[in-house]
Short mmCIF file of C-alpha atoms in Angstrom, two decimals:
data_model
loop_
_atom_site.label_atom_id
_atom_site.label_comp_id
_atom_site.label_asym_id
_atom_site.label_seq_id
_atom_site.Cartn_x
_atom_site.Cartn_y
_atom_site.Cartn_z
CA MET A 20 29.70 -4.26 -54.20
CA GLY A 21 31.43 -6.21 -51.59
CA ARG A 22 32.31 -9.85 -52.00
CA ARG A 23 30.87 -12.65 -49.97
CA GLY A 24 32.59 -12.68 -46.69
CA ASP A 25 33.59 -8.97 -46.77
CA PRO A 26 32.72 -6.89 -43.75
CA PRO A 27 29.76 -4.49 -44.00
CA GLU A 28 32.03 -1.51 -44.55
CA GLY A 29 33.41 -3.14 -47.70
CA PRO A 30 36.65 -4.88 -48.50
CA PRO A 31 39.75 -3.69 -46.71
CA GLU A 32 41.98 -1.18 -48.36
CA GLY A 33 45.28 -1.95 -49.89
CA PRO A 34 46.46 -4.09 -52.73
CA PRO A 35 46.41 -7.87 -52.48
CA GLY A 36 49.53 -9.72 -51.54
CA GLY A 37 52.37 -8.50 -49.39
CA GLU A 38 51.62 -8.01 -45.77
CA ASP A 39 47.87 -7.85 -46.46
CA GLU A 40 47.80 -11.19 -48.33
CA TYR A 41 45.76 -12.74 -45.56
CA GLY A 42 43.81 -9.63 -44.79
CA SER A 43 40.62 -11.21 -46.18
CA VAL A 44 40.53 -13.65 -43.33
CA VAL A 45 41.17 -11.16 -40.60
CA PHE A 46 38.19 -10.55 -38.40
CA ASP A 47 38.14 -6.87 -37.55
CA GLU A 48 36.01 -5.33 -34.89
CA SER A 49 33.12 -4.48 -37.21
CA PHE A 50 32.92 -8.11 -38.44
CA VAL A 51 32.92 -9.48 -34.94
CA ASN A 52 30.26 -7.04 -33.84
CA ALA A 53 28.06 -7.87 -36.80
CA ALA A 54 28.44 -11.66 -36.34
CA ARG A 55 25.45 -13.53 -34.95
CA VAL A 56 26.34 -15.37 -31.80
CA GLN A 57 24.19 -18.40 -30.89
CA GLU A 58 25.05 -20.86 -28.11
CA PHE A 59 23.48 -24.30 -28.48
CA SER A 60 22.28 -26.23 -25.50
CA ALA A 61 23.86 -29.54 -24.55
CA VAL A 62 21.05 -31.54 -26.15
CA GLU A 63 21.23 -29.41 -29.30
CA ARG A 64 25.00 -29.87 -29.43
CA MET A 65 24.60 -33.65 -29.31
CA GLY A 66 22.07 -33.61 -32.12
CA ASP A 67 21.57 -37.15 -33.57
CA HIS A 68 24.72 -38.53 -32.02
CA ALA A 69 24.31 -41.70 -29.90
CA ARG A 70 24.42 -41.23 -26.21
CA ALA A 71 27.70 -41.98 -24.54
CA VAL A 72 25.98 -44.21 -21.97
CA ARG A 73 23.16 -46.52 -23.05
CA SER A 74 20.42 -47.60 -20.73
CA LEU A 75 20.42 -51.32 -19.91
CA PRO A 76 17.40 -53.31 -21.05
CA ALA A 77 14.67 -54.02 -18.53
CA GLN A 78 15.77 -57.69 -18.21
CA SER A 79 19.28 -56.61 -17.17
CA ARG A 80 17.80 -54.54 -14.35
CA ARG A 81 16.20 -57.73 -12.99
CA ALA A 82 19.43 -59.77 -13.13
CA PRO A 83 20.71 -58.58 -9.73
CA ARG A 84 17.43 -59.67 -8.19
CA ARG A 85 17.81 -63.15 -9.63
CA ILE A 86 21.37 -63.44 -8.43
CA LEU A 87 20.29 -62.32 -4.99
CA LEU A 88 17.47 -64.87 -4.98
CA LEU A 89 19.86 -67.65 -6.02
CA VAL A 90 22.28 -66.70 -3.23
CA LEU A 91 19.43 -66.77 -0.71
CA LEU A 92 18.30 -70.22 -1.89
CA VAL A 93 21.82 -71.63 -1.62
CA ALA A 94 22.20 -70.15 1.84
CA LEU A 95 18.83 -71.60 2.89
CA ALA A 96 19.74 -75.07 1.60
CA PHE A 97 23.09 -74.97 3.35
CA GLY A 98 21.50 -73.83 6.59
CA THR A 99 18.91 -76.61 6.38
CA ALA A 100 21.60 -79.24 5.82
CA VAL A 101 23.57 -77.99 8.81
CA TYR A 102 20.45 -77.96 10.96
CA LEU A 103 19.47 -81.50 10.00
CA GLY A 104 23.03 -82.65 10.54
CA VAL A 105 22.97 -81.31 14.07
CA ARG A 106 19.51 -82.62 14.91
CA GLN A 107 19.94 -85.98 13.13
CA PRO A 108 23.61 -86.77 12.67
CA TYR A 109 24.49 -89.27 9.94
CA GLN A 110 24.64 -92.83 11.13
CA PRO A 111 26.64 -95.21 8.95
CA ALA A 112 24.93 -98.41 7.87
CA VAL A 113 25.48 -101.17 10.37
CA SER A 114 27.36 -103.98 8.68
CA ARG A 115 25.74 -107.34 9.24
CA PRO A 116 28.17 -110.09 10.21
CA GLY A 117 28.39 -112.81 7.62
CA GLU A 118 26.33 -115.94 8.21
CA THR A 119 28.23 -119.21 8.52
CA LEU A 120 26.76 -122.35 7.00
CA ARG A 121 26.21 -125.16 9.50
CA THR A 122 26.24 -128.63 7.99
CA THR A 123 25.05 -132.02 9.21
CA LEU A 124 25.53 -135.08 6.99
CA VAL A 125 24.03 -138.43 7.98
CA PRO A 126 25.16 -141.55 6.04
CA LEU A 127 22.49 -144.21 5.58
CA ALA A 128 23.92 -147.73 5.53
CA PRO A 129 21.98 -150.60 3.89
CA HIS A 130 20.95 -153.69 5.85
CA GLY A 131 22.20 -156.08 3.21
CA ILE A 132 23.60 -156.21 -0.28
CA VAL A 133 22.79 -153.23 -2.48
CA ALA A 134 20.34 -154.16 -5.25
CA GLY A 135 21.10 -153.35 -8.87
CA GLY A 136 19.63 -153.33 -12.33
CA THR A 137 19.40 -151.16 -15.40
CA PRO A 138 19.04 -147.40 -14.90
CA GLU A 139 15.40 -147.65 -15.99
CA GLN A 140 14.72 -150.41 -13.48
CA VAL A 141 16.21 -148.60 -10.50
CA LEU A 142 14.51 -145.32 -11.37
CA ASP A 143 11.17 -146.37 -12.87
CA HIS A 144 10.48 -149.31 -10.57
CA GLY A 145 11.87 -147.94 -7.33
CA PRO A 146 10.77 -145.45 -4.68
CA ALA A 147 11.46 -142.51 -7.04
CA ALA A 148 9.21 -143.81 -9.80
CA GLN A 149 6.70 -140.98 -9.35
CA TYR A 150 9.31 -138.25 -9.15
CA ARG A 151 9.89 -135.80 -11.95
CA THR A 152 13.21 -135.42 -13.71
CA GLY A 153 15.61 -132.56 -13.02
CA ALA A 154 14.41 -129.01 -12.46
CA ALA A 155 10.81 -130.02 -13.17
CA GLY A 156 10.76 -131.82 -9.82
CA ILE A 157 11.43 -128.57 -7.93
CA ALA A 158 8.02 -126.95 -8.11
CA LEU A 159 7.31 -123.48 -6.75
CA PRO A 160 4.42 -123.17 -4.29
CA ALA A 161 1.57 -120.70 -4.57
CA VAL A 162 2.99 -117.22 -4.03
CA ARG A 163 1.50 -114.75 -1.58
CA ARG A 164 2.84 -111.42 -0.42
CA THR A 165 4.04 -111.03 3.16
CA ASP A 166 3.79 -108.06 5.51
CA HIS A 167 6.86 -106.36 4.07
CA PHE A 168 7.51 -108.11 0.72
CA THR A 169 5.52 -108.09 -2.51
CA GLU A 170 4.49 -111.13 -4.53
CA ASP A 171 7.23 -110.37 -7.05
CA GLN A 172 9.86 -110.33 -4.30
CA VAL A 173 8.60 -113.63 -2.86
CA THR A 174 8.65 -115.16 -6.34
CA THR A 175 12.22 -113.93 -6.83
CA ALA A 176 13.28 -115.54 -3.56
CA LEU A 177 11.75 -118.91 -4.51
CA ALA A 178 13.23 -118.78 -8.03
CA THR A 179 16.70 -118.03 -6.65
CA VAL A 180 16.49 -120.99 -4.25
CA LYS A 181 15.34 -123.24 -7.09
CA ASP A 182 18.30 -122.15 -9.21
CA TYR A 183 20.61 -123.02 -6.32
CA LEU A 184 19.07 -126.47 -5.90
CA VAL A 185 19.37 -127.23 -9.61
CA ALA A 186 22.97 -126.02 -9.78
CA SER A 187 24.06 -127.86 -6.62
CA SER A 188 22.06 -131.10 -6.92
CA VAL A 189 21.19 -131.70 -10.60
CA ASP A 190 23.97 -130.19 -12.76
CA PRO A 191 26.01 -133.17 -14.06
CA ASP A 192 29.23 -131.14 -14.11
CA VAL A 193 28.88 -130.31 -10.41
CA LEU A 194 27.82 -133.85 -9.50
CA THR A 195 30.93 -135.38 -11.07
CA GLY A 196 33.46 -133.07 -9.43
CA GLY A 197 33.66 -130.41 -12.15
CA GLN A 198 33.28 -126.66 -12.04
CA VAL A 199 31.23 -125.12 -9.22
CA ARG A 200 30.99 -121.56 -10.59
CA ALA A 201 27.22 -121.87 -11.08
CA VAL A 202 26.78 -122.59 -7.36
CA ARG A 203 29.25 -119.97 -6.19
CA ALA A 204 27.63 -117.24 -8.31
CA LEU A 205 24.38 -117.59 -6.32
CA LEU A 206 25.98 -117.07 -2.90
CA ASN A 207 26.09 -113.88 -0.89
CA PRO A 208 29.67 -112.47 -0.92
CA ASP A 209 29.84 -112.91 2.86
CA GLN A 210 29.92 -116.69 2.35
CA LEU A 211 32.38 -116.90 -0.52
CA ASP A 212 35.46 -117.38 1.69
CA GLN A 213 33.78 -120.23 3.55
CA PHE A 214 32.62 -121.80 0.29
CA ASP A 215 36.05 -121.55 -1.33
CA ARG A 216 37.73 -123.12 1.67
CA SER A 217 35.14 -125.91 1.67
CA MET A 218 35.99 -126.67 -1.94
CA SER A 219 39.78 -126.44 -1.62
CA ALA A 220 40.24 -127.96 1.85
CA PRO A 221 37.04 -129.75 2.91
CA ALA A 222 36.78 -130.81 6.54
CA ALA A 223 34.18 -132.67 8.61
CA ASP A 224 33.90 -129.84 11.13
CA GLY A 225 30.31 -128.84 10.44
CA ARG A 226 31.36 -125.72 8.55
CA HIS A 227 33.70 -126.69 5.70
CA ALA A 228 32.21 -129.82 4.16
CA ALA A 229 31.88 -129.49 0.40
CA THR A 230 28.93 -131.89 0.53
CA GLY A 231 27.07 -129.40 2.71
CA TRP A 232 26.99 -126.94 -0.18
CA LEU A 233 26.38 -129.39 -3.04
CA VAL A 234 26.08 -133.03 -4.08
CA ARG A 235 29.37 -134.37 -5.38
CA PHE A 236 30.73 -137.80 -6.31
CA ASP A 237 34.28 -138.92 -7.00
CA PRO A 238 34.46 -139.41 -10.79
CA ALA A 239 37.18 -142.02 -10.24
CA GLU A 240 34.67 -144.15 -8.30
CA VAL A 241 31.26 -143.70 -9.87
CA GLU A 242 29.52 -142.16 -12.84
CA LEU A 243 25.99 -141.12 -13.60
CA ALA A 244 23.95 -143.68 -15.46
CA ALA A 245 21.28 -142.73 -17.97
CA GLY A 246 17.88 -141.50 -16.86
CA GLY A 247 18.68 -138.16 -15.24
CA VAL A 248 18.08 -137.12 -11.65
CA ARG A 249 14.65 -137.73 -10.13
CA VAL A 250 13.50 -135.00 -7.72
CA SER A 251 10.57 -134.32 -5.42
CA GLY A 252 10.07 -132.02 -2.46
CA ALA A 253 8.68 -128.73 -1.23
CA LEU A 254 9.59 -125.09 -0.69
CA LEU A 255 8.31 -122.93 2.15
CA VAL A 256 8.86 -119.18 2.37
CA THR A 257 8.39 -117.08 5.50
CA GLU A 258 9.22 -113.52 6.47
CA ARG A 259 12.14 -113.59 8.84
CA ASP A 260 11.85 -109.89 9.61
CA ALA A 261 11.09 -106.66 7.80
CA GLY A 262 14.40 -106.90 5.96
CA ALA A 263 14.69 -110.54 4.89
CA LEU A 264 12.83 -113.62 3.69
CA GLU A 265 13.66 -117.16 4.78
CA VAL A 266 13.10 -120.15 2.52
CA THR A 267 13.15 -123.79 3.62
CA ALA A 268 13.80 -126.41 0.94
CA ASP A 269 13.20 -130.11 1.64
CA HIS A 270 13.89 -132.31 -1.39
CA THR A 271 14.86 -135.88 -2.13
CA PHE A 272 17.14 -136.54 -5.10
CA ALA A 273 17.46 -140.01 -6.63
CA TYR A 274 20.50 -140.88 -8.76
CA ALA A 275 21.20 -143.94 -10.90
CA LEU A 276 24.92 -144.69 -10.44
CA ARG A 277 27.35 -147.29 -11.70
CA PRO A 278 31.08 -147.90 -11.37
CA ALA A 279 33.31 -145.46 -13.21
CA ALA A 280 34.47 -146.45 -16.72
CA ALA A 281 32.06 -149.37 -16.79
CA GLY A 282 31.41 -148.90 -20.51
CA PRO A 283 28.11 -148.69 -22.38
CA VAL A 284 27.01 -152.16 -21.18
CA GLY A 285 29.14 -152.35 -18.05
CA GLU A 286 28.01 -153.28 -14.59
CA ARG A 287 24.58 -152.85 -13.15
CA ALA A 288 23.34 -149.49 -11.91
CA SER A 289 22.10 -148.88 -8.38
CA LEU A 290 19.90 -146.25 -6.77
CA TYR A 291 21.53 -143.63 -4.57
CA THR A 292 19.38 -141.23 -2.58
CA VAL A 293 20.20 -137.81 -1.12
CA ARG A 294 17.71 -135.92 0.98
CA ARG A 295 18.64 -132.26 1.47
CA GLU A 296 16.92 -129.96 3.92
CA LEU A 297 18.32 -126.47 3.45
CA HIS A 298 17.49 -123.13 5.05
CA PHE A 299 18.16 -119.92 3.11
CA ARG A 300 18.00 -116.24 3.92
CA LEU A 301 17.52 -113.52 1.29
CA ASP A 302 17.59 -109.83 2.21
CA ARG A 303 16.47 -107.04 -0.10
CA ASP A 304 19.90 -106.66 -1.65
CA ASP A 305 20.02 -110.41 -2.32
CA LEU A 306 16.67 -110.23 -4.07
CA ARG A 307 17.93 -107.47 -6.36
CA ARG A 308 21.16 -109.32 -7.13
CA HIS A 309 19.72 -112.85 -7.45
CA ARG A 310 21.74 -114.42 -4.65
CA LEU A 311 21.20 -115.98 -1.23
CA THR A 312 22.75 -117.05 2.06
CA VAL A 313 22.71 -120.71 3.06
CA LEU A 314 22.07 -120.94 6.80
CA THR A 315 21.90 -124.68 7.48
CA SER A 316 22.30 -127.86 5.46
CA TYR A 317 20.99 -131.19 6.76
CA VAL A 318 21.76 -134.11 4.43
CA GLN A 319 20.87 -137.81 4.49
CA ALA A 320 22.64 -139.93 1.86
CA GLY A 321 22.72 -143.65 1.13
CA PRO A 322 23.40 -146.44 0.60
CA GLN A 323 26.74 -145.51 2.13
CA ASP A 324 29.07 -146.90 4.73
CA CYS A 325 28.99 -144.92 7.96
CA ALA A 326 32.78 -145.18 8.26
CA GLU A 327 33.42 -143.17 5.08
CA ASP A 328 34.58 -139.54 5.23
CA THR A 329 31.99 -137.56 3.31
CA ALA A 330 33.38 -134.05 3.75
CA ALA A 331 34.81 -133.81 0.22
CA VAL A 332 32.64 -136.23 -1.79
CA LEU A 333 29.93 -138.80 -1.21
CA HIS A 334 30.95 -142.47 -1.41
CA PRO A 335 27.98 -144.53 -2.61
CA LEU A 336 27.84 -148.29 -2.12
CA LEU A 337 27.13 -149.66 -5.56
CA ALA A 338 25.22 -152.75 -6.68
CA GLY A 339 26.40 -156.00 -5.07
CA ARG A 340 28.18 -154.34 -2.12
CA ARG A 341 27.33 -154.13 1.56
CA ALA A 342 28.17 -151.82 4.47
CA THR A 343 30.54 -152.78 7.26
CA SER A 344 28.04 -151.52 9.84
CA THR A 345 24.57 -150.02 10.05
CA GLY A 346 22.98 -147.24 12.03
CA PRO A 347 20.89 -147.60 15.15
CA ALA A 348 17.50 -146.96 13.51
CA ASP A 349 15.87 -147.19 10.13
CA THR A 350 15.72 -143.90 8.25
CA ASP A 351 13.62 -143.44 5.13
CA PRO A 352 14.77 -140.46 3.00
CA TYR A 353 11.58 -140.81 0.90
CA ALA A 354 9.20 -140.46 3.82
CA PRO A 355 7.46 -137.11 4.37
CA GLY A 356 7.95 -135.14 7.53
CA PRO A 357 10.98 -133.63 9.27
CA ALA A 358 14.29 -135.43 8.93
CA GLY A 359 15.72 -136.86 12.13
CA ALA A 360 19.20 -136.01 13.37
CA ALA A 361 21.71 -138.81 13.84
CA LEU A 362 25.34 -139.61 13.23
CA CYS A 363 24.47 -142.62 11.10
CA GLY A 364 21.23 -144.27 10.06
CA ALA A 365 20.06 -147.51 8.56
CA LEU A 366 18.60 -147.14 5.09
CA ALA A 367 15.02 -148.38 5.19
CA ASP A 368 14.19 -151.09 2.69
CA ARG A 369 12.00 -149.65 -0.05
CA SER A 370 11.04 -152.38 -2.45
CA GLY A 371 8.49 -151.79 -5.18
CA PRO A 372 7.76 -148.85 -7.45
CA SER A 373 5.45 -146.85 -5.20
CA ALA A 374 6.81 -143.96 -3.15
CA ALA A 375 5.18 -140.94 -1.61
CA ALA A 376 6.75 -137.60 -2.33
CA PRO A 377 8.04 -135.80 0.76
#
């Protein structure tokens, strides 16, 4: 019986080994003819093997569409920007020229000798007896919206003006020639150069008087007596245009002063009065940044000699002194109504404790 793998005719003849050692693996013609030949198809040849090329997931097929859509959107946005640029070319913001403060200061000379007394006497029994002390005397009016500004914006404008009045007319450090940072911080940057020059090199030219920006005394001449600063006045806000509010402040400030270094008992105090009528402008940027522009400053101050230079500081006439000359007409800084313009005025005699607030 033939072995497994022998051809049908039986094993080949001849002894094993020698030249026929590998005869068992020789495929003769009868073996080849008897062999079953089967050719597998391509799919059958691959069997369970993974395909050489895998199909992309459905999401990947949509990716080119998304990229194309993104490119179209970018192109559309660019085209729109170019179109708008041609139809409506960019116009840079028009820079507004800085406003220059215009100042008028009118000294009020007394008719006779300046009266004196204790700080309580000159404040509580004089024309400022009914005035409030300090910031409490600067009351805000009823707030109403305007055509282009809300109630909150109007309130902000009034509050900013009040802060300026307190810093420039009530702050003891400012009044006695000290730091002015609190006043400067409230100004629009367009006015800072003018303000700085007014502080460093004051001049009576209507633009660079330090006393146009604030109330200031020479600490070598006078000092503030006890009792604080008495204040009364009014604020009025109007809409200048669609882009700015204008505020008018008309206040009278009463100070009890005495000679410098007079000591706790010292010499008698006297009443010194400053009436300030100021016009402010606040645009929308000012309202956001809590600042303002001072347009005009009209000041009446006395008792003071008309011959004194008041550009840098005010020079009050203290108790027991008199002026070398007086103005042409009596001027009452405590009286209501618009302040009159003059180079020098005569301080109206106001005896007694009663006084109407302006």
